[in-house]
Short mmCIF file of C-alpha atoms in Angstrom, two decimals:
data_model
loop_
_atom_site.label_atom_id
_atom_site.label_comp_id
_atom_site.label_asym_id
_atom_site.label_seq_id
_atom_site.Cartn_x
_atom_site.Cartn_y
_atom_site.Cartn_z
CA MET A 1 -14.82 -2.83 24.61
CA LEU A 2 -14.97 -0.48 27.56
CA ALA A 3 -12.12 0.84 29.63
CA ALA A 4 -11.56 3.72 32.00
CA CYS A 5 -8.50 5.94 31.74
CA ASP A 6 -7.58 8.04 34.79
CA PHE A 7 -5.59 11.26 34.50
CA GLY A 8 -4.89 12.99 37.83
CA THR A 9 -3.77 16.63 37.99
CA SER A 10 -3.34 18.91 41.02
CA GLY A 11 -5.23 16.62 43.32
CA MET A 12 -8.16 16.30 40.90
CA GLU A 13 -9.10 13.00 39.33
CA HIS A 14 -10.78 12.85 35.92
CA VAL A 15 -12.23 9.55 34.74
CA PHE A 16 -12.63 9.17 30.99
CA GLU A 17 -14.70 6.44 29.40
CA ARG A 18 -13.01 5.06 26.31
CA ALA A 19 -14.97 5.69 23.14
CA THR A 20 -16.08 2.69 21.14
CA ALA A 21 -16.61 2.04 17.44
CA VAL A 22 -18.34 -0.61 15.40
CA SER A 23 -15.91 -2.76 13.39
CA ASP A 24 -16.69 -4.85 10.35
CA ASP A 25 -17.12 -8.60 10.42
CA PRO A 26 -13.58 -10.04 10.08
CA ALA A 27 -14.84 -12.30 7.31
CA LYS A 28 -16.16 -9.39 5.19
CA TYR A 29 -12.86 -8.57 3.49
CA SER A 30 -10.88 -11.69 4.36
CA LYS A 31 -11.09 -13.17 0.84
CA VAL A 32 -10.20 -10.00 -1.09
CA PHE A 33 -6.45 -10.51 -0.73
CA SER A 34 -6.46 -14.21 0.10
CA THR A 35 -4.32 -16.45 -2.11
CA GLY A 36 -6.19 -19.57 -1.05
CA ARG A 37 -4.42 -22.78 -1.87
CA ARG A 38 -1.19 -21.64 -3.46
CA SER A 39 0.07 -22.85 -6.80
CA TYR A 40 3.00 -21.27 -8.62
CA VAL A 41 2.69 -23.26 -11.83
CA ARG A 42 0.58 -20.56 -13.54
CA GLN A 43 1.92 -17.91 -15.89
CA PHE A 44 1.55 -14.21 -15.05
CA ASN A 45 -0.03 -13.42 -18.43
CA GLU A 46 -3.33 -14.64 -17.00
CA LEU A 47 -3.15 -11.93 -14.36
CA TYR A 48 -2.53 -9.27 -17.02
CA TYR A 49 -5.46 -10.50 -19.10
CA ALA A 50 -7.75 -10.44 -16.07
CA ARG A 51 -6.62 -6.88 -15.28
CA LEU A 52 -7.12 -5.62 -18.82
CA ASN A 53 -10.53 -7.26 -19.22
CA GLU A 54 -11.81 -5.78 -15.95
CA LEU A 55 -10.44 -2.26 -16.30
CA LYS A 56 -10.84 -1.74 -20.05
CA PRO A 57 -14.60 -0.96 -19.89
CA HIS A 58 -14.00 1.69 -17.21
CA VAL A 59 -11.17 3.27 -19.20
CA PHE A 60 -13.32 3.24 -22.34
CA GLN A 61 -16.14 4.99 -20.48
CA TYR A 62 -13.89 7.85 -19.38
CA ALA A 63 -12.24 8.07 -22.80
CA GLU A 64 -15.63 8.36 -24.51
CA LYS A 65 -16.65 11.22 -22.21
CA ARG A 66 -13.37 12.99 -22.85
CA TRP A 67 -12.89 12.61 -26.59
CA SER A 68 -16.09 11.45 -28.33
CA SER A 69 -17.44 15.01 -28.54
CA LYS A 70 -14.45 15.82 -30.75
CA GLY A 71 -15.42 13.10 -33.19
CA ILE A 72 -12.51 10.88 -32.21
CA LYS A 73 -13.19 7.15 -32.31
CA ASN A 74 -11.60 4.20 -30.58
CA THR A 75 -9.49 1.63 -32.42
CA PRO A 76 -10.33 -1.66 -30.66
CA LYS A 77 -6.90 -3.31 -31.18
CA VAL A 78 -3.56 -1.56 -30.82
CA LEU A 79 -2.21 -3.25 -33.96
CA ASN A 80 -5.17 -2.07 -36.07
CA VAL A 81 -4.25 1.61 -35.88
CA GLU A 82 -4.17 3.26 -39.31
CA ALA A 83 -1.29 5.58 -40.12
CA GLY A 84 -2.08 9.29 -39.87
CA GLU A 85 -5.52 8.82 -38.30
CA THR A 86 -6.19 10.44 -34.93
CA THR A 87 -7.65 7.82 -32.64
CA TYR A 88 -7.35 6.40 -29.17
CA ILE A 89 -6.32 2.93 -28.11
CA ILE A 90 -6.66 1.11 -24.81
CA GLY A 91 -4.20 -1.35 -23.34
CA THR A 92 -1.70 -2.11 -20.62
CA VAL A 93 1.41 0.04 -20.28
CA PHE A 94 4.72 -1.79 -20.35
CA ILE A 95 8.07 -0.09 -19.80
CA ASP A 96 11.20 -1.75 -21.15
CA SER A 97 14.19 -0.47 -19.22
CA GLY A 98 17.65 -1.76 -18.46
CA LYS A 99 17.27 -0.24 -15.01
CA LYS A 100 14.57 -2.72 -14.04
CA PRO A 101 15.65 -5.52 -11.68
CA SER A 102 16.49 -9.00 -12.83
CA THR A 103 14.59 -11.81 -11.15
CA LEU A 104 17.62 -14.11 -11.42
CA GLU A 105 19.79 -11.52 -9.69
CA GLN A 106 17.23 -11.17 -6.90
CA VAL A 107 17.30 -14.94 -6.36
CA GLU A 108 21.09 -15.01 -6.44
CA LYS A 109 21.31 -12.08 -4.02
CA GLU A 110 21.00 -14.44 -1.05
CA HIS A 111 24.29 -16.03 -2.08
CA TRP A 112 26.21 -12.79 -2.48
CA ILE A 113 28.55 -11.58 0.25
CA SER A 114 27.61 -7.95 -0.44
CA ASP A 115 24.36 -6.58 -1.84
CA PRO A 116 24.26 -5.29 -5.42
CA GLU A 117 23.79 -1.62 -6.17
CA ILE A 118 20.21 -0.55 -5.45
CA LEU A 119 18.83 1.37 -8.41
CA GLU A 120 16.88 4.51 -7.60
CA GLY A 121 14.60 4.49 -10.63
CA TYR A 122 13.59 2.59 -13.73
CA ARG A 123 13.17 5.64 -16.02
CA ASN A 124 16.04 7.88 -17.06
CA GLY A 125 15.22 8.64 -20.68
CA ALA A 126 16.71 5.47 -22.15
CA GLU A 127 13.62 3.33 -21.62
CA THR A 128 10.98 2.36 -24.18
CA VAL A 129 7.26 2.63 -23.39
CA PHE A 130 4.71 0.31 -25.00
CA LEU A 131 0.96 -0.16 -24.92
CA GLU A 132 -0.14 -3.74 -25.35
CA ASP A 133 -3.32 -5.79 -25.57
CA GLU A 134 -4.18 -9.29 -26.72
CA SER A 135 -3.28 -8.38 -30.33
CA GLY A 136 0.26 -7.17 -29.64
CA ARG A 137 2.10 -4.01 -28.60
CA ILE A 138 2.86 -0.59 -30.03
CA MET A 139 5.61 1.82 -28.99
CA LEU A 140 4.47 5.11 -27.43
CA VAL A 141 6.33 8.36 -28.07
CA GLY A 142 5.80 12.07 -27.56
CA ASP A 143 6.01 14.73 -24.88
CA ALA A 144 2.89 13.39 -23.15
CA VAL A 145 4.70 10.10 -22.57
CA ASP A 146 7.95 11.72 -21.47
CA LYS A 147 6.29 14.10 -19.01
CA SER A 148 3.74 11.74 -17.48
CA LEU A 149 4.10 9.27 -14.67
CA LEU A 150 3.61 5.92 -16.35
CA VAL A 151 4.04 2.64 -14.52
CA SER A 152 4.23 -0.83 -15.99
CA GLY A 153 0.85 -2.48 -15.58
CA ILE A 154 -1.41 0.58 -15.75
CA VAL A 155 -4.43 0.16 -18.02
CA ALA A 156 -4.83 3.41 -19.96
CA ALA A 157 -6.30 5.02 -23.07
CA MET A 158 -3.85 6.85 -25.33
CA LEU A 159 -4.98 9.52 -27.79
CA GLY A 160 -2.77 10.20 -30.79
CA ARG A 161 -1.81 8.88 -34.18
CA GLU A 162 0.56 6.38 -35.72
CA MET A 163 3.84 7.74 -37.04
CA PRO A 164 5.60 6.61 -40.25
CA ASP A 165 8.03 4.50 -38.22
CA GLY A 166 5.15 2.53 -36.67
CA SER A 167 5.24 4.21 -33.25
CA PHE A 168 2.22 5.94 -31.73
CA GLU A 169 2.59 9.63 -30.88
CA VAL A 170 0.54 10.37 -27.76
CA VAL A 171 -1.01 13.80 -27.18
CA ASP A 172 -3.34 12.92 -24.30
CA MET A 173 -4.21 10.00 -22.04
CA CYS A 174 -6.78 8.94 -19.46
CA PHE A 175 -7.28 6.15 -16.95
CA ALA A 176 -10.07 4.21 -15.28
CA GLY A 177 -10.78 6.88 -12.66
CA MET A 178 -11.70 6.31 -9.06
CA ALA A 179 -13.99 3.41 -8.21
CA PRO A 180 -17.47 4.02 -6.74
CA GLN A 181 -17.60 5.00 -3.08
CA ILE A 182 -20.22 4.59 -0.40
CA ALA A 183 -21.33 7.73 1.43
CA LEU A 184 -19.11 8.88 4.28
CA PRO A 185 -20.80 8.07 7.60
CA SER A 186 -21.49 10.89 10.02
CA VAL A 187 -19.71 10.77 13.37
CA ALA A 188 -20.96 13.20 16.03
CA GLU A 189 -18.00 13.02 18.40
CA ASP A 190 -14.24 12.84 18.10
CA LYS A 191 -13.06 9.29 17.47
CA TYR A 192 -9.52 8.50 16.41
CA VAL A 193 -7.78 5.73 14.51
CA ALA A 194 -4.09 5.46 15.46
CA PHE A 195 -1.73 4.35 12.68
CA VAL A 196 1.67 2.93 13.61
CA SER A 197 4.33 1.54 11.29
CA GLY A 198 7.90 0.36 11.48
CA LEU A 199 8.30 -0.51 15.14
CA SER A 200 11.26 -2.62 13.94
CA ALA A 201 11.85 -4.35 17.27
CA THR A 202 15.33 -5.84 17.51
CA VAL A 203 16.86 -8.73 19.40
CA GLU A 204 19.15 -6.32 21.27
CA CYS A 205 16.25 -4.13 22.46
CA PRO A 206 12.80 -5.60 21.77
CA VAL A 207 10.88 -2.76 23.47
CA THR A 208 12.50 0.67 23.42
CA LEU A 209 11.59 3.49 25.79
CA GLU A 210 9.65 5.22 23.01
CA MET A 211 7.72 2.02 22.30
CA GLN A 212 6.85 1.71 25.97
CA MET A 213 5.64 5.32 26.02
CA LEU A 214 3.53 4.60 22.93
CA ALA A 215 1.88 1.60 24.58
CA GLU A 216 1.15 3.58 27.73
CA TYR A 217 -0.28 6.43 25.65
CA LEU A 218 -2.59 4.11 23.70
CA CYS A 219 -3.71 2.43 26.91
CA GLY A 220 -4.30 5.76 28.65
CA THR A 221 -1.71 5.36 31.39
CA LEU A 222 0.97 7.77 30.17
CA GLY A 223 -0.51 10.91 31.73
CA ALA A 224 -2.71 13.85 30.93
CA ALA A 225 -3.03 14.80 27.28
CA SER A 226 -2.17 18.34 26.26
CA ALA A 227 -4.60 20.63 24.52
CA GLN A 228 -2.95 19.75 21.21
CA GLN A 229 -3.21 15.99 21.65
CA PRO A 230 -6.47 14.05 21.52
CA LEU A 231 -7.29 12.07 24.60
CA PRO A 232 -6.20 8.44 24.40
CA ALA A 233 -9.72 7.53 25.51
CA GLN A 234 -10.95 8.70 22.10
CA ILE A 235 -8.78 6.23 20.18
CA VAL A 236 -11.10 3.47 18.98
CA GLN A 237 -8.75 1.50 16.71
CA VAL A 238 -5.01 0.94 16.42
CA VAL A 239 -3.53 -0.22 13.11
CA VAL A 240 0.09 -1.42 12.90
CA ALA A 241 1.05 -1.14 9.22
CA GLY A 242 4.02 -3.44 8.79
CA ASP A 243 7.58 -4.01 9.95
CA ILE A 244 6.86 -4.97 13.53
CA LEU A 245 10.17 -6.81 13.72
CA SER A 246 13.71 -6.27 12.52
CA LEU A 247 14.99 -9.82 12.43
CA PRO A 248 18.73 -10.47 12.43
CA ALA A 249 20.27 -11.57 9.15
CA PRO A 250 21.32 -15.23 9.08
CA PRO A 251 25.08 -15.73 9.32
CA LEU A 252 27.04 -16.52 6.21
CA GLY A 253 28.03 -20.12 5.82
CA HIS A 254 26.57 -23.54 5.48
CA THR A 255 22.95 -24.00 6.51
CA GLU A 256 23.99 -26.82 8.85
CA ASP A 257 26.11 -24.37 10.84
CA ALA A 258 24.76 -24.29 14.40
CA ARG A 259 24.68 -20.49 14.31
CA ALA A 260 22.35 -20.53 11.30
CA ASN A 261 19.88 -22.74 13.15
CA ASP A 262 19.98 -20.91 16.48
CA ARG A 263 16.55 -19.37 16.85
CA ASN A 264 16.59 -18.68 20.58
CA ALA A 265 17.15 -14.96 20.14
CA THR A 266 14.42 -14.67 17.51
CA THR A 267 11.99 -16.67 19.66
CA ALA A 268 12.63 -14.37 22.59
CA LEU A 269 12.06 -11.31 20.36
CA VAL A 270 8.74 -12.64 19.05
CA SER A 271 7.60 -13.46 22.59
CA ALA A 272 8.48 -9.95 23.79
CA ILE A 273 6.56 -8.29 20.95
CA ASP A 274 3.59 -10.57 21.52
CA SER A 275 3.49 -9.47 25.15
CA TYR A 276 3.93 -5.81 24.15
CA LEU A 277 1.09 -5.86 21.62
CA ALA A 278 -1.15 -7.87 23.96
CA ASP A 279 -0.99 -5.03 26.49
CA ILE A 280 -2.42 -2.71 23.84
CA ALA A 281 -4.97 -5.21 22.50
CA ALA A 282 -6.32 -5.66 26.03
CA VAL A 283 -7.48 -2.04 26.02
CA VAL A 284 -8.16 -0.98 22.41
CA PRO A 285 -8.86 -2.97 19.21
CA LEU A 286 -5.61 -3.72 17.39
CA ALA A 287 -5.15 -4.68 13.72
CA LEU A 288 -1.77 -5.97 12.57
CA MET A 289 -0.43 -6.05 9.01
CA PRO A 290 2.85 -7.67 7.89
CA GLY A 291 5.58 -5.69 6.16
CA PRO A 292 8.69 -6.43 4.09
CA GLN A 293 10.79 -7.14 7.21
CA ASP A 294 8.26 -9.39 8.95
CA PRO A 295 8.07 -13.21 8.92
CA ALA A 296 5.48 -13.41 6.15
CA ASP A 297 5.31 -13.95 2.39
CA THR A 298 7.74 -11.92 0.32
CA SER A 299 5.28 -11.53 -2.54
CA LEU A 300 2.09 -9.50 -2.39
CA PRO A 301 -0.50 -9.87 -1.10
CA GLN A 302 1.27 -10.86 2.09
CA GLN A 303 -0.94 -13.21 4.06
CA PRO A 304 -1.67 -12.55 7.75
CA ILE A 305 1.19 -13.36 10.10
CA HIS A 306 0.57 -16.79 11.57
CA PRO A 307 -1.48 -16.62 14.80
CA SER A 308 0.97 -18.93 16.57
CA MET A 309 3.26 -15.92 16.88
CA PHE A 310 0.66 -14.11 18.98
CA ALA A 311 -0.30 -16.53 21.71
CA GLN A 312 -1.13 -13.68 24.09
CA CYS A 313 -2.65 -11.26 21.57
CA LYS A 314 -5.12 -13.73 20.14
CA GLN A 315 -6.77 -14.10 23.53
CA TYR A 316 -8.38 -10.68 22.98
CA SER A 317 -11.37 -10.34 20.67
CA GLY A 318 -10.19 -6.94 19.44
CA PHE A 319 -6.95 -8.34 17.99
CA ARG A 320 -6.88 -9.04 14.25
CA SER A 321 -4.03 -10.23 12.06
CA LEU A 322 -4.62 -8.87 8.57
CA SER A 323 -3.08 -9.28 5.15
CA ASN A 324 -1.02 -6.67 3.35
CA PRO A 325 -2.77 -4.91 1.66
CA ALA A 326 -5.93 -5.01 3.74
CA PHE A 327 -9.40 -3.53 4.07
CA LEU A 328 -11.12 -2.85 7.36
CA GLU A 329 -14.06 -0.77 8.55
CA VAL A 330 -14.35 1.43 11.62
CA ASP A 331 -17.76 2.96 12.34
CA GLY A 332 -18.69 2.49 8.69
CA HIS A 333 -15.52 4.18 7.40
CA VAL A 334 -13.79 2.01 4.81
CA LEU A 335 -10.02 1.93 5.36
CA LEU A 336 -7.56 0.49 2.85
CA GLY A 337 -3.90 0.22 3.68
CA SER A 338 -0.59 -1.23 2.67
CA SER A 339 2.78 -1.49 4.36
CA GLY A 340 4.39 0.54 1.59
CA GLN A 341 5.93 -1.87 -0.93
CA ASN A 342 3.50 -0.94 -3.72
CA VAL A 343 4.06 2.82 -3.42
CA ALA A 344 7.83 2.37 -3.08
CA ASP A 345 7.89 0.54 -6.41
CA ILE A 346 5.64 3.11 -8.11
CA ALA A 347 8.13 5.77 -6.99
CA ARG A 348 10.86 4.01 -8.98
CA TYR A 349 8.96 4.85 -12.18
CA VAL A 350 9.23 8.60 -11.62
CA ARG A 351 11.38 9.80 -14.48
CA LEU A 352 14.80 11.01 -13.35
CA PRO A 353 15.67 13.73 -12.91
CA ASN A 354 12.21 14.83 -11.82
CA ASN A 355 13.40 18.35 -10.99
CA GLY A 356 11.32 18.52 -7.82
CA SER A 357 8.06 17.59 -9.54
CA GLY A 358 6.54 16.78 -6.17
CA ASP A 359 5.85 13.09 -6.66
CA SER A 360 5.73 12.36 -2.94
CA PRO A 361 4.61 8.94 -1.66
CA CYS A 362 1.31 10.52 -0.64
CA GLU A 363 0.73 11.93 -4.13
CA LEU A 364 1.74 8.67 -5.77
CA ALA A 365 -0.72 6.75 -3.60
CA ALA A 366 -3.45 9.21 -4.58
CA ARG A 367 -2.63 8.69 -8.27
CA SER A 368 -2.98 4.95 -7.94
CA LEU A 369 -6.59 5.50 -6.85
CA GLN A 370 -7.16 7.32 -10.15
CA TRP A 371 -5.71 4.31 -11.95
CA ARG A 372 -8.16 2.15 -9.94
CA HIS A 373 -5.24 -0.14 -9.14
CA MET A 374 -3.05 -0.07 -6.04
CA ALA A 375 -0.13 -2.16 -7.32
CA PRO A 376 0.10 -1.85 -11.12
CA SER A 377 3.81 -2.73 -11.24
CA ALA A 378 3.05 -6.23 -9.94
CA PRO A 379 4.19 -8.66 -11.22
CA ASP A 380 6.66 -6.85 -13.51
CA THR A 381 8.87 -5.24 -10.86
CA LEU A 382 6.93 -6.04 -7.69
CA TRP A 383 6.64 -9.64 -6.60
CA CYS A 384 3.10 -10.94 -6.36
CA TYR A 385 1.19 -14.21 -6.38
CA PRO A 386 0.20 -15.44 -9.90
CA PHE A 387 -3.58 -15.09 -9.74
CA SER A 388 -5.28 -16.62 -12.76
CA ASP A 389 -8.91 -15.50 -12.68
CA ARG A 390 -8.77 -12.12 -10.95
CA ASP A 391 -6.53 -9.24 -9.97
CA PRO A 392 -7.11 -8.48 -6.26
CA PHE A 393 -5.27 -5.15 -6.51
CA ILE A 394 -8.02 -3.66 -8.70
CA LEU A 395 -10.18 -1.39 -6.56
CA ALA A 396 -13.85 -2.31 -6.74
CA GLN A 397 -14.62 0.52 -4.33
CA SER A 398 -12.83 3.67 -3.27
CA PRO A 399 -11.98 3.72 0.43
CA HIS A 400 -12.62 6.69 2.67
CA VAL A 401 -9.05 6.39 3.94
CA TYR A 402 -5.98 5.05 2.16
CA PHE A 403 -2.96 4.70 4.44
CA ILE A 404 0.59 3.75 3.48
CA GLY A 405 3.02 2.46 6.10
CA GLY A 406 6.80 2.32 6.11
CA GLN A 407 7.41 5.95 5.08
CA ASP A 408 10.17 8.34 6.06
CA LEU A 409 7.78 11.19 6.84
CA PHE A 410 4.16 11.82 7.70
CA ASP A 411 2.03 13.38 4.99
CA SER A 412 -1.66 13.61 4.17
CA GLY A 413 -3.64 14.58 1.13
CA GLU A 414 -6.77 13.71 -0.77
CA ALA A 415 -7.86 12.00 -3.94
CA LEU A 416 -10.96 13.35 -5.68
CA GLY A 417 -13.04 11.45 -8.22
CA ASN A 418 -15.23 12.67 -11.07
CA ASP A 419 -18.36 11.37 -9.34
CA GLY A 420 -17.83 12.97 -5.95
CA GLN A 421 -15.44 10.39 -4.48
CA HIS A 422 -13.21 11.74 -1.75
CA THR A 423 -10.44 9.70 -0.17
CA THR A 424 -8.09 10.86 2.57
CA VAL A 425 -4.57 9.62 1.82
CA VAL A 426 -2.12 9.23 4.71
CA THR A 427 1.52 8.18 4.82
CA VAL A 428 2.58 6.68 8.15
CA PRO A 429 6.19 7.30 9.23
CA LYS A 430 8.51 4.58 10.53
CA PHE A 431 8.26 4.67 14.30
CA ALA A 432 11.80 3.40 14.88
CA GLN A 433 13.15 6.46 13.06
CA THR A 434 10.64 9.20 13.87
CA HIS A 435 9.00 7.96 17.12
CA SER A 436 5.75 9.27 15.66
CA ILE A 437 2.28 7.91 15.00
CA VAL A 438 -0.64 9.29 12.99
CA LEU A 439 -4.04 10.01 14.53
CA LEU A 440 -7.02 10.28 12.18
CA ASN A 441 -10.21 11.88 13.48
CA LEU A 442 -13.23 10.07 12.03
CA ARG A 443 -15.46 13.06 12.77
CA ASN A 444 -13.74 15.47 10.38
CA MET A 445 -11.16 13.23 8.63
CA LYS A 446 -8.30 15.44 9.82
CA CYS A 447 -4.90 14.02 10.72
CA ALA A 448 -2.44 14.84 13.46
CA THR A 449 0.74 13.24 14.72
CA ALA A 450 1.95 12.32 18.19
CA ARG A 451 5.66 12.04 18.86
CA PHE A 452 7.29 10.19 21.77
CA SER A 453 10.71 10.85 23.23
CA ALA A 454 12.49 10.65 26.56
CA THR A 455 12.44 14.46 26.79
CA GLY A 456 8.68 14.77 26.29
CA PHE A 457 6.26 15.31 23.42
#
């Protein structure tokens, strides 16, 4: 795609040619998070078995490197541990806590006049931690358990010994480690990926002034860029990571109430956002992911928002409606992103009080790469589709960029693997609250933000 962006200053006219990038074939990653033909008759234990069987060899490999030199051997089944013997066992972590949500309460919530109390965390010292495999489960105890971030669904190796009461005292632990990673491509010139999240367009004001400024900036019509801001002409990809809309709540009452079936306002909102995004897609490639507030599946992986909602956008070849989570490639850089639900649920497993331990969303996302799983708490406390033969949230490869939408603040960091893997982790702030976007330079993998307001940048 080629476009010219004109910025005139003091009688001088500068014409910039928009940079371009090579994107992956849309079909390359389309099946990774696809649910296919849906069936909810399966049990979730099949998903746990698939996860354990796939990750256990990787965990065993790291455990052997870490502990075999000390003469410590693996006990293949958690229920075969012998009392007093130092060993390590591998299984899936499960946390039993009264703070965890009830599925029945979540279903009944739609019938409540007021929402129930939202719990901040699942761990407060009263929970019980187990490690389980196909043979059974064993309770984990010790300072290593109390001081570590453990999430239901993580596959881990635990080093320790069985206590007289049948529990397993843990002194050390390890995980699967980061997945293999392809070499980072070399980019000679500045090229930027723009990450946007949480536009949260409303019926009352579908396109705010800040949203209009954002669109003009991405299209290169806002004005001259300052020395601190990259030129819009260097933006080669825009990614909208969830919560495009903020749909009005249905009115209380019978479903046959005319107010409950009045969709005129929502239809007008969708049409306005389609037109807004089409203006951007006409100039720069645009990828769109659903979020928790969007008209898409509630459970992960959320499937792409139906193309009928984007009658104008889909006319442009650069527009793509993706799943959540989703992979995409830009100039050979592998990007993996989510709209934030997985990291938000991981954060609820941080033991309270954490006394400022620094478990920011960015750091939690980086840790999940070390677990080789981006949504371990699914399906225990995070709704997901009941896959039977695979777990799509297991990372077969480490991305070069891992971005998380729907966050309160921008942050960036890195995840480093034992075999030279290096992933840039980015949290994307909610635009409706911060009026900010994130710009990632593919040349040096550095991040910057751009903020839009009526009083200037």
